[in-house]
Amino acid sequence: MFGFQKDVLPCNLVPRLVLPLIKNPLNNHPKPSELPHSTNTAALRFGNRRRARQRIDLFASRQSMLGKDKDYRYMATSDLLNELNKEASKVDVDMEIKLCNIILQQLDDSAFDVSGLAVSQARLLEMTSKLSQKLLNERDLHRDVASIALKTIIAELKSAAIAHSVVVSLIPHLIKGITEPAIKLDIKCECLDILSDVLQKYGNLIVANHEELLSALLAQLNSSQASVRKKTILCLACLASSLSDDLLTKATVEVVGSLQHKPVKAEITRTNIQMIGALSRAVGYRFGPYLGDTVPLLLHYCKSASENDEELRECPRDISPYCDQILYLALEYLSYDPNFTDNMEEDTDDQIYDEDEDDESANEYTDDEDVSWKVRRAAAKCLTGFIISRPEMLMRLYEEACPNLIERFKEREENVKMDVFNTFIELLRQTGNVSQARLLEMTGKLSQKLLNEKDLHRDVASIALKTIVAELTSAAIAQSVVVSLIPHLIKGITEPAIKLDIKCECLDILSDVLQKYGNLIAANHEELLSALLAQLNSSQASVRKKTILCLACLASSLSDDLLTKATVEVVGSLQRKPMKAEITRTNIQMIGALSRAVGYRFGPYLGDTVPLLLNYCKSASENDEELRECPRDISPYCDQILYLALEFLSYDPNFTDNMEEDTDDQSYDEDEDDESANEYTDDEDVSWKVRRAAAKCLTGFIVSRPEMLMKLYEEACPNLIERFKEREENVKMDVFNTFIELLQQTDNVTKEVPKIVKSINRQLREKSIKTKVGAFSLLKELVTVLPDCLADEIGSLVPGIEKALLDKSSSSNLKNEALAFTRLVLASHSPNVFHPYVKALSGPILSAVGERYYKVTAEALRVCGELVRVLRPSVEGFAFDFKPYIHPVYKAIMSRVTNQDQDQEVKECAITCMGLVIATFGDNLTSELPTCLAVLLDRMGNEITRLTTVKAFAMIASSPLQIDMSSVLENVTAELTAFLRKANRALRQATLGTLNSIVAAYGDKLSSSTYEVIVVELSTLISDSDLHMTALALDLCCTLMTDQRSSLKIAVTVRDRVLPQALTLIRSSLLQGQALVALQNLFASLVHSANTSFESLLDSLLSSAKPSPQSGGAAKQALHSIAQCVAVLCLAAGDRKCSSTVSMLTDVLRVHSNTNSAKQHLALLCLGEIGRRKDISSHVHIENIIIESFQSPFEEIKSAASYALGNIAVGNLQKYLPFILDQIDNQQRKQYLLLHSLKEVIVRQSVDKAEFQESSVDKILNLLFNHCESEEEGVRNVVAECLGKIALMEPAKLVPALKVRTTSSAAFTRATVVIAIKYSLVERPEKIDEILYPEISSFLMLIKDHDR
């Protein structure tokens, strides 16, 4: 035998050694001819060098594995395992063959720790064969290794073809191991285990072996070894699911025949019964034809089994034709207990055994040989199956099973008792399917057991009643059940003789009843109220607490009279002094619970309750300090409550300011005598509860009373800052949280910042970790609310940050909070603020980068990113010398980037930070760049980190330092191009942005073939299914074409591959926003290229508006998109092309003036878009040509003409605005359309932040106000929108004018004014805001206008 040492590899680690071979087949590396076209020679050399290094490592390991020294062989095998486990591990065919031969030799290594490592590196078929032989013939240790290795191979096979070959080669060995008589028991069990894995996963692949396997396994059901029979059942069940009908029949007949041939040993009978159950579960409905033979046989065994065969009584599978027999059998055997009689039960009920009493009589009935409990447990589980799966039998189950289950609550075996309880609870959950009479009967019995039975039965009855209450669905049945239950609960609450635990159970059930069905028992409300109010004076705290909950649940459904009675009773108890402090406290809590439960209905009682509560707060003695917790926030008493809260925020009778000053002036050692400190932190001192309640009360004010915020800032803010010195840690946390709530509401604490920082610095010197964490949390919120507020205080905070990060006693939570604050403060302040403290800060931050806890490391890396920005805010010359810090930062981050064994969050933060370091300091890291960029390129190949790395390369490419990326540029571009085919949307988006940056910065270093590959990939991304992706793809196309260094072929490729997609996209009704802008830029870029003519592009755009047989006419939105692209195209082509296009469009209007053609519609829209961008007044009378379209009988044409007229006016306001205004006055029939034209002018001016001439504004306003009273609602709405948009440009003139008209006698005018205000309210800040704010109430008051 072999002696095991500490370094011997245990067998349960062997599966790790098999995985590299199966998951990464050794010969699946790509051949050079299979590499992508875009992969360049440099990449090949890089890959070859890496594979060469790996080959050398593998060769060295192979040689060492043949050495004489056992330790060398062990280490060499381990090294080989590590090498093959690497992500990029690839082994050529020649090396693979050599390794396989050596590894298979290692299986015979005399040192078992070496042979254990050797399992996993060989060709599958050869390995399978050799492992099978070792499984059957070798000694124990090698057999275990071979078994685990075979199981791992089976588990990891992915290819069906390879799996079939492996499994077919393995089956003969397994059958031999199962059937040969000379095979040892443990080998047979291992073979059965492996076979079950094979059959479960690949049973359908070995149909040719099914019959042979079935015969071999059926024979094992009669084995004398229980373990063999048990494993055989599992194998047969796995095999059955893929057996043909004939073989399934053969298996079933064989098993049933074994049961019919008596006499047979009980264990063999039990095995065959278990086999039938396993077969039925495995094949499901296919077992139906055999039920007629099997079920009667199983029922017969249940009835006729002797006491020695009690385990055979476990109930068979639930089958409809036999349900009655199975149910009666289950009910009969639910109480089957031959060793325990009812007389014994009665005896045990009448006596109490001490723990030290002789247990011989008890042992008589719990003997290990008594297994009758298994029968009762099986019966209970069988009943549960009925309840869940047979809803049609529920009524019968309630009648027959329910009494039996309640009777069996006395079960003596704990496991069986739990099953009985669970079965009963499951039955109760089906209450929706049972009759009302049966449910009432059950509720009555359970109520009696709750009040009268011993503890165990009482617990079950309580759970059962709660389940019934929770599961009731019908209101009618619920009312009957609850009404029948209430008298029992009242009895349990009020009777003096009732035990405490029964009373508590009754109160718990009553709270559930009242919460869910309180409104259904109005007749019982008065009786319940009287019973519960009496319990508020109970001597038991648990009873009083549960009573408060019940009364709160009851209060929401009480009538006003009964609510008054309850409140008067509680208030009266408070007024009647003296009474015990705990009773007073209970009544105060009762008032709070009532007010929360009934809400506004408690209003009439505030006059009595609040003064009483305030009086208690002021007059309570020191022993009653808990009574000072603040009452509910009510408006009329807010001032009193606020002053009370501020007063008690500093209530600390055992601690004076002098003591605080003393502690400020001295520092105590940890070992110093703490007697004086203990004097003020005595357990009897509960004044901290008062201060804590005051802080929570202030938090309530801050959150719920925005109208009091100014007052709170003036009065509460100084008090809270003062209380940062609080000595009780929990109270201090509440003070911090209250102040944070105050900060979140507004930013009006600027003047208090020096005091806050001074007080916080004192807290950062405390020993308490929790206090320092709270202090940093407060500082974080302060910086978030008031950026740049700590510019003058940074110096005083740096020591606290240093101590938090460097102190060995600091927790990871404290370090994380300190780093988060540092990151925020670095990001929100000017860099020069930190330059005097960079040396002090950089050390602790870089030290935190090396922390073991991943959250601290990740946060430290984020802080490093902000530190980098502080060190070099811009590329231009800066007074601060950042160079001494470059390499320490670089080394700290590089150590994290190169570390593979760390959390994903750390990896991502390290890569992001490294990208920022290179982008900022790349000109000072020239020697390190090749190494660092190569590491980043490697990370881009990892699926987990590639998205982050893509973004890092985007930062590097966008750097103004023009970082030298030549060593990896082609590889990066090739990888990025490949990413455009990935399904990951975020990755594709980031890739497009990065490629854009690379092309813009390094376009001259990229080959034209690379450009072409990128364009081909981009063409697949352009569609209306993802407009954001489309916009990014089109932007990249524009960058490719506008790059002066790109060849003319690029424009041709874009025209051939991208333009067709763009013309399809432009017809989409979904096209809008940035995608539409990017599409316009694409056409402008195309017209600039020498290979694409303006005429062909224009013709393509205009043709896309034509109706197509597949999709019909273009949508309205599509016509607008086409018109905008035409306008941009014309402007990019130059004045001559633009002028000829306008002439062509006006000709279209003349020719098609009386038709509803898409051509005329599009011509009007195009003229409008061109006229908006360029003055086209040189085309004489174009306005008249457009206005003639107002006469069209088609609404689409008239609307387009109105749009066009307004937009050409934007291009030349001096000429066309007076024309529109004049037409509005003189053309009544065209007034609506002309107002729309005016609206286009006004809206466009407001969007472009342009201004009208003073005379034009006055003229427009007069015209608009004159039309406020128009009878046409459409005209009024247009007028209102115009007024609202003008108000954004001229608020000082418009707001007073609109306010005056809120009092107009004309209802239409008042309505128009309000609608105009609606159009002037926009999300972004505007100059109208400060003018409108004081006047807004005048407009809102129109909600009371008599004209509805």
PDB file of N, CA and C in Angstrom, residues 904 908 911 936-953 975-976 978-979 981-984 986-987 990-991 994:
ATOM      1  N   GLN A 904     -14.055  40.693 -11.464  1.00  0.00           N
ATOM      2  CA  GLN A 904     -14.308  41.358 -12.744  1.00  0.00           C
ATOM      3  C   GLN A 904     -14.370  42.879 -12.585  1.00  0.00           C
ATOM      4  N   GLU A 908     -12.104  45.559 -14.727  1.00  0.00           N
ATOM      5  CA  GLU A 908     -12.674  46.634 -15.553  1.00  0.00           C
ATOM      6  C   GLU A 908     -12.160  48.001 -15.112  1.00  0.00           C
ATOM      7  N   ILE A 911      -8.483  48.428 -16.206  1.00  0.00           N
ATOM      8  CA  ILE A 911      -8.338  48.683 -17.648  1.00  0.00           C
ATOM      9  C   ILE A 911      -8.748  50.112 -17.980  1.00  0.00           C
ATOM     10  N   LEU A 936      -3.312  45.324 -23.063  1.00  0.00           N
ATOM     11  CA  LEU A 936      -4.689  45.753 -23.336  1.00  0.00           C
ATOM     12  C   LEU A 936      -5.268  45.011 -24.540  1.00  0.00           C
ATOM     13  N   LEU A 937      -4.447  44.794 -25.559  1.00  0.00           N
ATOM     14  CA  LEU A 937      -4.905  44.028 -26.720  1.00  0.00           C
ATOM     15  C   LEU A 937      -5.294  42.619 -26.310  1.00  0.00           C
ATOM     16  N   ASP A 938      -4.507  42.028 -25.422  1.00  0.00           N
ATOM     17  CA  ASP A 938      -4.833  40.688 -24.920  1.00  0.00           C
ATOM     18  C   ASP A 938      -6.154  40.702 -24.158  1.00  0.00           C
ATOM     19  N   ARG A 939      -6.381  41.736 -23.367  1.00  0.00           N
ATOM     20  CA  ARG A 939      -7.642  41.836 -22.614  1.00  0.00           C
ATOM     21  C   ARG A 939      -8.835  42.023 -23.548  1.00  0.00           C
ATOM     22  N   MET A 940      -8.590  42.620 -24.714  1.00  0.00           N
ATOM     23  CA  MET A 940      -9.678  42.796 -25.664  1.00  0.00           C
ATOM     24  C   MET A 940     -10.142  41.441 -26.222  1.00  0.00           C
ATOM     25  N   GLY A 941      -9.283  40.448 -26.171  1.00  0.00           N
ATOM     26  CA  GLY A 941      -9.657  39.123 -26.642  1.00  0.00           C
ATOM     27  C   GLY A 941     -10.445  38.324 -25.632  1.00  0.00           C
ATOM     28  N   ASN A 942     -10.528  38.825 -24.402  1.00  0.00           N
ATOM     29  CA  ASN A 942     -11.279  38.134 -23.354  1.00  0.00           C
ATOM     30  C   ASN A 942     -12.712  38.645 -23.335  1.00  0.00           C
ATOM     31  N   GLU A 943     -13.660  37.735 -23.393  1.00  0.00           N
ATOM     32  CA  GLU A 943     -15.066  38.140 -23.491  1.00  0.00           C
ATOM     33  C   GLU A 943     -15.513  38.979 -22.307  1.00  0.00           C
ATOM     34  N   ILE A 944     -14.951  38.719 -21.131  1.00  0.00           N
ATOM     35  CA  ILE A 944     -15.371  39.424 -19.921  1.00  0.00           C
ATOM     36  C   ILE A 944     -14.909  40.876 -19.926  1.00  0.00           C
ATOM     37  N   THR A 945     -13.697  41.118 -20.434  1.00  0.00           N
ATOM     38  CA  THR A 945     -13.102  42.460 -20.314  1.00  0.00           C
ATOM     39  C   THR A 945     -13.063  43.232 -21.626  1.00  0.00           C
ATOM     40  N   ARG A 946     -13.568  42.659 -22.720  1.00  0.00           N
ATOM     41  CA  ARG A 946     -13.343  43.328 -23.996  1.00  0.00           C
ATOM     42  C   ARG A 946     -14.123  44.629 -24.139  1.00  0.00           C
ATOM     43  N   LEU A 947     -15.342  44.704 -23.574  1.00  0.00           N
ATOM     44  CA  LEU A 947     -16.111  45.950 -23.683  1.00  0.00           C
ATOM     45  C   LEU A 947     -15.376  47.099 -23.010  1.00  0.00           C
ATOM     46  N   THR A 948     -14.880  46.853 -21.797  1.00  0.00           N
ATOM     47  CA  THR A 948     -14.131  47.887 -21.079  1.00  0.00           C
ATOM     48  C   THR A 948     -12.864  48.277 -21.836  1.00  0.00           C
ATOM     49  N   THR A 949     -12.199  47.287 -22.431  1.00  0.00           N
ATOM     50  CA  THR A 949     -10.953  47.566 -23.160  1.00  0.00           C
ATOM     51  C   THR A 949     -11.227  48.380 -24.412  1.00  0.00           C
ATOM     52  N   VAL A 950     -12.340  48.086 -25.081  1.00  0.00           N
ATOM     53  CA  VAL A 950     -12.720  48.873 -26.266  1.00  0.00           C
ATOM     54  C   VAL A 950     -12.870  50.346 -25.889  1.00  0.00           C
ATOM     55  N   LYS A 951     -13.517  50.608 -24.766  1.00  0.00           N
ATOM     56  CA  LYS A 951     -13.694  51.990 -24.320  1.00  0.00           C
ATOM     57  C   LYS A 951     -12.351  52.616 -23.937  1.00  0.00           C
ATOM     58  N   ALA A 952     -11.446  51.810 -23.381  1.00  0.00           N
ATOM     59  CA  ALA A 952     -10.122  52.328 -23.024  1.00  0.00           C
ATOM     60  C   ALA A 952      -9.356  52.741 -24.271  1.00  0.00           C
ATOM     61  N   PHE A 953      -9.435  51.931 -25.331  1.00  0.00           N
ATOM     62  CA  PHE A 953      -8.765  52.303 -26.581  1.00  0.00           C
ATOM     63  C   PHE A 953      -9.392  53.554 -27.190  1.00  0.00           C
ATOM     64  N   GLU A 975      -9.632  43.446 -34.576  1.00  0.00           N
ATOM     65  CA  GLU A 975     -10.505  42.952 -33.504  1.00  0.00           C
ATOM     66  C   GLU A 975     -11.796  43.760 -33.445  1.00  0.00           C
ATOM     67  N   LEU A 976     -11.662  45.077 -33.549  1.00  0.00           N
ATOM     68  CA  LEU A 976     -12.842  45.934 -33.476  1.00  0.00           C
ATOM     69  C   LEU A 976     -13.799  45.661 -34.633  1.00  0.00           C
ATOM     70  N   ALA A 978     -14.193  42.896 -36.164  1.00  0.00           N
ATOM     71  CA  ALA A 978     -14.858  41.617 -35.879  1.00  0.00           C
ATOM     72  C   ALA A 978     -15.961  41.791 -34.853  1.00  0.00           C
ATOM     73  N   PHE A 979     -15.778  42.710 -33.894  1.00  0.00           N
ATOM     74  CA  PHE A 979     -16.791  42.942 -32.863  1.00  0.00           C
ATOM     75  C   PHE A 979     -18.102  43.467 -33.441  1.00  0.00           C
ATOM     76  N   ARG A 981     -19.773  42.286 -35.633  1.00  0.00           N
ATOM     77  CA  ARG A 981     -20.644  41.160 -35.945  1.00  0.00           C
ATOM     78  C   ARG A 981     -21.207  40.492 -34.694  1.00  0.00           C
ATOM     79  N   LYS A 982     -20.778  40.933 -33.522  1.00  0.00           N
ATOM     80  CA  LYS A 982     -21.223  40.317 -32.272  1.00  0.00           C
ATOM     81  C   LYS A 982     -22.667  40.707 -31.956  1.00  0.00           C
ATOM     82  N   ALA A 983     -23.307  39.861 -31.155  1.00  0.00           N
ATOM     83  CA  ALA A 983     -24.702  40.119 -30.782  1.00  0.00           C
ATOM     84  C   ALA A 983     -24.820  41.137 -29.656  1.00  0.00           C
ATOM     85  N   ASN A 984     -23.734  41.343 -28.916  1.00  0.00           N
ATOM     86  CA  ASN A 984     -23.741  42.258 -27.776  1.00  0.00           C
ATOM     87  C   ASN A 984     -23.907  43.703 -28.260  1.00  0.00           C
ATOM     88  N   ALA A 986     -24.176  46.622 -26.594  1.00  0.00           N
ATOM     89  CA  ALA A 986     -23.289  47.597 -25.950  1.00  0.00           C
ATOM     90  C   ALA A 986     -21.888  47.515 -26.539  1.00  0.00           C
ATOM     91  N   LEU A 987     -21.435  46.306 -26.844  1.00  0.00           N
ATOM     92  CA  LEU A 987     -20.108  46.139 -27.430  1.00  0.00           C
ATOM     93  C   LEU A 987     -20.051  46.764 -28.819  1.00  0.00           C
ATOM     94  N   ALA A 990     -19.938  50.625 -28.464  1.00  0.00           N
ATOM     95  CA  ALA A 990     -18.619  51.100 -28.038  1.00  0.00           C
ATOM     96  C   ALA A 990     -17.592  50.939 -29.156  1.00  0.00           C
ATOM     97  N   THR A 991     -17.714  49.847 -29.905  1.00  0.00           N
ATOM     98  CA  THR A 991     -16.779  49.599 -31.005  1.00  0.00           C
ATOM     99  C   THR A 991     -16.886  50.674 -32.076  1.00  0.00           C
ATOM    100  N   THR A 994     -15.178  53.782 -30.842  1.00  0.00           N
ATOM    101  CA  THR A 994     -13.715  53.631 -30.820  1.00  0.00           C
ATOM    102  C   THR A 994     -13.137  53.669 -32.224  1.00  0.00           C
TER     103      THR A 994
END
